[in-house]
mmCIF file of C-alpha atoms in Angstrom:
data_model
loop_
_atom_site.group_PDB
_atom_site.id
_atom_site.type_symbol
_atom_site.label_atom_id
_atom_site.label_comp_id
_atom_site.label_asym_id
_atom_site.label_seq_id
_atom_site.Cartn_x
_atom_site.Cartn_y
_atom_site.Cartn_z
ATOM 1 C CA MET A 1 41.097 58.134 159.199
ATOM 2 C CA ILE A 2 42.131 61.704 159.945
ATOM 3 C CA ILE A 3 40.940 63.745 157.843
ATOM 4 C CA LEU A 4 42.046 67.285 156.868
ATOM 5 C CA ASP A 5 39.773 69.975 155.599
ATOM 6 C CA THR A 6 40.882 72.741 154.214
ATOM 7 C CA GLY A 7 41.685 75.281 156.934
ATOM 8 C CA ALA A 8 43.023 73.008 157.959
ATOM 9 C CA VAL A 9 45.408 72.566 154.607
ATOM 10 C CA LYS A 10 45.868 75.780 154.360
ATOM 11 C CA ALA A 11 46.809 76.345 157.347
ATOM 12 C CA LEU A 12 49.539 73.440 157.482
ATOM 13 C CA VAL A 13 51.108 73.973 154.739
ATOM 14 C CA SER A 14 51.355 78.056 156.540
ATOM 15 C CA GLY A 15 53.871 76.225 158.970
ATOM 16 C CA HIS A 16 51.251 75.030 161.788
ATOM 17 C CA LYS A 17 53.050 73.757 164.041
ATOM 18 C CA THR A 18 50.860 71.556 165.993
ATOM 19 C CA LEU A 19 50.003 70.202 162.477
ATOM 20 C CA ASN A 20 53.275 69.770 161.117
ATOM 21 C CA LEU A 21 54.475 68.009 164.376
ATOM 22 C CA LEU A 22 51.385 65.716 163.661
ATOM 23 C CA VAL A 23 52.245 65.134 159.628
ATOM 24 C CA ALA A 24 56.415 64.343 160.820
ATOM 25 C CA ASN A 25 54.869 61.687 163.324
ATOM 26 C CA MET A 26 52.444 59.895 160.461
ATOM 27 C CA ALA A 27 55.261 59.965 158.336
ATOM 28 C CA ARG A 28 57.294 58.107 160.499
ATOM 29 C CA THR A 29 54.557 55.406 161.042
ATOM 30 C CA PRO A 30 54.151 53.323 158.481
ATOM 31 C CA GLY A 31 50.246 53.208 157.597
ATOM 32 C CA ASP A 32 49.768 55.319 158.574
ATOM 33 C CA ARG A 33 47.895 59.086 156.306
ATOM 34 C CA LEU A 34 46.486 61.737 156.646
ATOM 35 C CA VAL A 35 43.945 62.253 154.001
ATOM 36 C CA VAL A 36 43.143 65.773 152.146
ATOM 37 C CA PRO A 37 40.003 65.314 150.292
ATOM 38 C CA ALA A 38 39.992 66.837 146.417
ATOM 39 C CA LEU A 39 37.563 69.738 146.833
ATOM 40 C CA CYS A 40 39.840 70.678 149.898
ATOM 41 C CA LEU A 41 42.955 70.415 147.971
ATOM 42 C CA MET A 42 41.381 72.590 145.431
ATOM 43 C CA GLN A 43 39.882 75.011 147.082
ATOM 44 C CA ALA A 44 43.277 75.533 149.572
ATOM 45 C CA GLU A 45 44.844 75.998 145.681
ATOM 46 C CA ALA A 46 42.427 78.663 144.713
ATOM 47 C CA ASP A 47 42.875 80.526 147.471
ATOM 48 C CA ASP A 48 47.025 80.155 148.091
ATOM 49 C CA GLU A 49 48.928 79.295 144.963
ATOM 50 C CA GLY A 50 51.538 76.593 145.764
ATOM 51 C CA ALA A 51 49.242 74.855 148.216
ATOM 52 C CA SER A 52 48.063 71.675 146.923
ATOM 53 C CA ARG A 53 52.039 71.296 145.834
ATOM 54 C CA ARG A 54 53.267 72.197 149.170
ATOM 55 C CA VAL A 55 51.024 69.425 151.015
ATOM 56 C CA LEU A 56 51.618 66.160 148.299
ATOM 57 C CA ALA A 57 55.136 67.387 149.605
ATOM 58 C CA PHE A 58 54.102 65.487 152.924
ATOM 59 C CA SER A 59 55.002 62.135 151.945
ATOM 60 C CA ALA A 60 51.701 61.130 154.881
ATOM 61 C CA VAL A 61 49.758 63.087 153.376
ATOM 62 C CA VAL A 62 47.071 60.972 150.804
ATOM 63 C CA VAL A 63 43.977 62.926 148.353
ATOM 64 C CA ASP A 64 40.606 60.934 148.642
ATOM 65 C CA ASP A 65 39.039 60.967 144.628
ATOM 66 C CA LEU A 66 35.815 62.073 144.260
ATOM 67 C CA ASP A 67 34.532 59.526 142.633
ATOM 68 C CA ALA A 68 31.500 59.535 140.557
ATOM 69 C CA VAL A 69 28.982 58.312 144.149
ATOM 70 C CA ALA A 70 31.289 60.934 145.756
ATOM 71 C CA ALA A 71 30.386 63.263 143.217
ATOM 72 C CA VAL A 72 26.729 62.793 143.634
ATOM 73 C CA SER A 73 27.054 62.136 147.622
ATOM 74 C CA VAL A 74 28.607 65.335 148.062
ATOM 75 C CA GLY A 75 26.708 67.714 145.280
ATOM 76 C CA THR A 76 23.346 65.928 147.893
ATOM 77 C CA MET A 77 24.816 67.846 150.325
ATOM 78 C CA ILE A 78 25.668 71.396 148.782
ATOM 79 C CA ARG A 79 22.638 70.884 147.464
ATOM 80 C CA ASP A 80 20.926 70.075 151.342
ATOM 81 C CA GLY A 81 22.100 73.579 152.011
ATOM 82 C CA TYR A 82 25.995 70.935 153.941
ATOM 83 C CA GLY A 83 28.175 73.729 153.114
ATOM 84 C CA GLY A 84 30.419 74.851 149.841
ATOM 85 C CA ALA A 85 31.857 71.938 148.018
ATOM 86 C CA ASP A 86 34.947 71.547 149.454
ATOM 87 C CA THR A 87 33.505 71.164 153.492
ATOM 88 C CA CYS A 88 31.080 68.922 151.868
ATOM 89 C CA HIS A 89 33.451 66.490 150.432
ATOM 90 C CA ALA A 90 35.439 66.424 153.955
ATOM 91 C CA LEU A 91 31.959 65.564 155.366
ATOM 92 C CA TYR A 92 31.502 62.637 153.253
ATOM 93 C CA CYS A 93 35.344 61.094 154.035
ATOM 94 C CA ALA A 94 34.086 61.319 157.151
ATOM 95 C CA LEU A 95 30.887 59.107 156.928
ATOM 96 C CA PRO A 96 31.293 55.435 158.233
ATOM 97 C CA ARG A 97 32.302 53.673 154.503
ATOM 98 C CA ALA A 98 33.066 50.309 153.929
ATOM 99 C CA GLU A 99 37.329 50.586 153.631
ATOM 100 C CA PHE A 100 37.542 52.582 156.703
ATOM 101 C CA THR A 101 35.845 50.116 159.373
ATOM 102 C CA GLY A 102 37.123 53.207 162.336
ATOM 103 C CA MET A 103 35.957 56.564 163.525
ATOM 104 C CA SER A 104 37.427 59.301 161.328
ATOM 105 C CA ILE A 105 38.405 62.247 162.835
ATOM 106 C CA LEU A 106 38.059 65.581 161.158
ATOM 107 C CA LEU A 107 40.572 68.397 161.562
ATOM 108 C CA THR A 108 39.761 71.661 160.950
ATOM 109 C CA ASP A 109 39.657 75.801 161.445
ATOM 110 C CA ASP A 110 35.652 75.879 161.886
ATOM 111 C CA GLU A 111 34.436 72.767 163.683
ATOM 112 C CA GLY A 112 30.280 75.324 163.387
ATOM 113 C CA ALA A 113 30.646 74.535 159.143
ATOM 114 C CA TYR A 114 29.796 70.608 160.540
ATOM 115 C CA PRO A 115 26.822 68.432 161.437
ATOM 116 C CA PRO A 116 26.071 67.242 164.987
ATOM 117 C CA GLY A 117 27.555 63.723 164.869
ATOM 118 C CA VAL A 118 30.687 64.268 162.911
ATOM 119 C CA VAL A 119 33.773 63.988 165.497
ATOM 120 C CA THR A 120 35.429 66.711 164.823
ATOM 121 C CA VAL A 121 39.167 68.470 166.090
ATOM 122 C CA ASP A 122 39.968 72.403 166.662
ATOM 123 C CA ILE A 123 43.560 72.157 164.617
ATOM 124 C CA ASP A 124 44.292 75.574 167.634
ATOM 125 C CA SER A 125 42.660 72.798 170.608
ATOM 126 C CA PRO A 126 45.464 73.063 173.252
ATOM 127 C CA GLY A 127 44.667 68.871 173.464
ATOM 128 C CA MET A 128 44.870 68.180 169.562
ATOM 129 C CA LEU A 129 48.411 65.513 170.380
ATOM 130 C CA GLY A 130 47.007 65.269 173.860
ATOM 131 C CA PHE A 131 49.852 67.992 175.163
ATOM 132 C CA HIS A 132 47.257 70.266 177.587
#
């Protein structure tokens, strides 16, 4: 599962070339989706009016809802000092889940916002899509 945090969402809707290429490639592959945590979508919209509408226009983007279990987990992470609501929801999405058995990759513009053990990729890293 590939997850976009708030910074990645904002970069995508601002025309980030590599992220737009990734979204276009995923749209051509049935079943491939980019996951945007609901609280990251909320924060991107709060920071940039219309960001949510622009990101949701991409067919490969799906939103990870904040259900009861997620709300409790995210709240606990916030209380324990792992970051703000959007960062903690992205972190929650990156944790192992019963419905997804593969490895999650969190695309971000701030790898330092996440604890060790979470697979993060900086959206501006030269090898993000295998290009060097």
